Amino acid sequence: MCIDYITDRGPVRAIDHVSLDLERGEFLGVAGESGSGKSTLAQGIMRILPPPAVITGGEAIFEGRDILTLDEEELRKLRWSRMSMVFQSAMDALNPVITIGEQITDTMHAHGDMSARAARDRAAELLEMVGIPGDRLDAYAHQLSGGMRQRVGIAIALALEPTLLILDEPTTALDVIVEREILEEIRGLQRKLGFAVIFITHDLARMLQFSDRVAVFYAGRMAEIGPAEELRTSPRHPYTQGLLRAFPSVHGSTVEMFSIPGTPPSLRNPPAGCRFHPRCPVAVELCSKVSPELKQIGPGHSAACHLAK
Amino acid sequence: MRYILRRFGFYVLAAWVALTMNFFLPRLMPGDPATALFARFKGRLSPEAMQGLREAFGFTHEPLLKQYITYLGHVLKGDLGISVAYFPSPVMKVIGTGFVWTLFLAGSAVVLSFAIGTLLGVAAAWWRRGWVDTWLPSALVFVGAFPYFWLAMVALYVFGFTLGWFPLGHAYSDDITPSWSFGFAIDVLRHAVLPVGTVILVTLGGWLLSMRNSMIAVLGSDYVNLARAKGLPPARVALRYAARNALLPSVTGFGMALGFVLGGSLLTEIVFSYPGQGYLLVQAVRNQDYALMQGIFLVITLAVLGANLCVDIFYLWLDPRTRESRS
Ligand SMILES: Nc1ncnc2c1ncn2[C@@H]1O[C@H](COP(=O)(O)OP(=O)(O)O)[C@@H](O)[C@H]1O
Ligand SMILES: [Mg+2]
């Protein structure tokens, strides 16, 4: 898939030939620095990208159908009932002047006939499921804590029992303890309800603990993808290796902090060859000339690096 | 509820301040109304009658505090003194009908302008770069740039004089007696079209732009994006999720605008010879009729305060956050 932002100074390619596949019931983590295109990809899959973003190519096959070729009405039916999303900021994703109950029930009403009574009962049930007392249906967003708001976001996303749930950094605004609670909550719900999850975060280490598979993004491209266990023990892309060292090691006795020097490139004017080469500690001449393809280096494990074997 | 009571308390305080200023301002000015009246009747009044008048106006030789208390008592009873210009009618009676006409004129102009402008703003933002968005704001800003007086005269000349579609002035036809009848209502509406229409024309652009801009901001918000993604019908997204939130800044301006138009209906009333209080105010100034001026000032102030209280209550209903944080 390719996604461009059409700006005054020409198009910016935010997602550059990225290909992902996901099994039913799988938990896929997507990690990358801020600005690497994670949100763009998530909204592209849902086809809810606001202008000036344009999906310029590729396909998104969901349950046998290409989402990119569906018309608005088909899309409206499919969205939320089959795939849904939790937005990045819980603060802003809930309408401040509408009760959370109504924001859950109107989702159900939009996708099928349901009595007001039944919808309300179901909404209360959903709230209980994500750990909020069912009698808070008539509360407004400002009456809830940040963690509770994010749980409401999850309840809205699960209202129609989708088969795919996309979470775009749902816990960045929350503290570590609440973050952990919510992650475990999602894991538990996933086991119970069997939906697939795409979980987006900039915290790779955290992702490796919770996911089945993890994809690492760099500057609009996929750097590496593979089973979480393998990425944790033997990351092949220098960027993944750098990211893992950027966080205190959980197992080591000494806490080692190492962040990758330099900043991510501008997507308006990305470096030639491998986009990571200016920051790469092991770059060779080839890296600045030829852009590396994503190549398989193990079962289900691929990396886009000339040096990876 | 406590929030409403507190706002109410604030408005009572504001009303009291206005009353007090109303009392002191004329007393700081040179001359007094009774003398003015006396001059007008060129010695046809006896000194006793003069004294009676002074008392009626509250200009006695008693201590200021006592005068003030008497004045407050009178105001509370609805007694604002005797009009000089319309001698010997009490001010309250003179203002009465004029005020009702002004309230009707300004009120319907503001409410209609707000409603139409806001709806157009919603449409402009929803169909961004559509024809409403492309043409209407610039056209209305263009129209609004002309002096109101001139615009009103042109409208009167074209639609009243040349085409003869609407009457040239007054609130209702001379040959019809005011009554609660259908015919009278139609007559009043026909007379109101030009004055109300011209006011709407010059104020519409402001409402449109303010709603359009706040609506565009809201449409870009995460919660509207989520509402769309949830598959809600577009009308629900536009009105319930976006427009309701975008309305909040406009509503705040509404209370102010009402006061502004109420005070500023003077020009409209002059151009269309409308028997409102603006017309009365001109009479009052011409005749140095302080009592009438004070009365008009007072009534406008109270009306603006009342309108703002209504807006506060409306806002409270619109935005649940105010209910929480301020109660
Ligand atoms: N509205 C926009 N206009 C132009 N470019 C944009 C816009 N939104 C995002 N981008 C570009 O897309 C890139 C990816 O953004 P995003 O998907 O939000 O990243 P992430 O979610 O990983 O932080 C950004 O680095 C930026 O260059
Ligand atoms: Mg993001």
CSV table of N, CA and C and ligand atoms in Angstrom, one decimal, chain A residues 34-35 37-40 88 168-169 200, ligand 2:
chain,number,residue,atom,x,y,z
A,34,SER,N,7.8,8.3,16.3
A,34,SER,CA,6.7,9.2,16.0
A,34,SER,C,7.0,9.8,14.6
A,35,GLY,N,6.0,9.8,13.7
A,35,GLY,CA,6.2,10.3,12.4
A,35,GLY,C,6.5,9.3,11.3
A,37,GLY,N,4.7,6.9,10.2
A,37,GLY,CA,3.5,6.6,9.4
A,37,GLY,C,2.6,5.6,9.9
A,38,LYS,N,2.7,5.3,11.2
A,38,LYS,CA,1.8,4.3,11.8
A,38,LYS,C,0.4,4.6,11.8
A,39,SER,N,0.0,5.9,12.2
A,39,SER,CA,-1.4,6.3,12.2
A,39,SER,C,-1.9,6.3,10.8
A,40,THR,N,-1.0,6.8,9.9
A,40,THR,CA,-1.5,6.9,8.5
A,40,THR,C,-1.8,5.5,7.9
A,88,GLN,N,-6.0,7.4,18.8
A,88,GLN,CA,-4.8,7.7,19.6
A,88,GLN,C,-5.1,8.4,20.9
A,168,ASP,N,-4.6,2.5,17.9
A,168,ASP,CA,-3.5,3.4,17.5
A,168,ASP,C,-3.0,4.1,18.8
A,169,GLU,N,-1.9,3.7,19.3
A,169,GLU,CA,-1.3,4.2,20.5
A,169,GLU,C,-2.3,4.5,21.6
A,200,ILE,N,-0.7,-0.4,17.7
A,200,ILE,CA,0.3,0.5,17.3
A,200,ILE,C,0.9,1.2,18.5
C,2,MG,MG,0.3,8.4,15.3
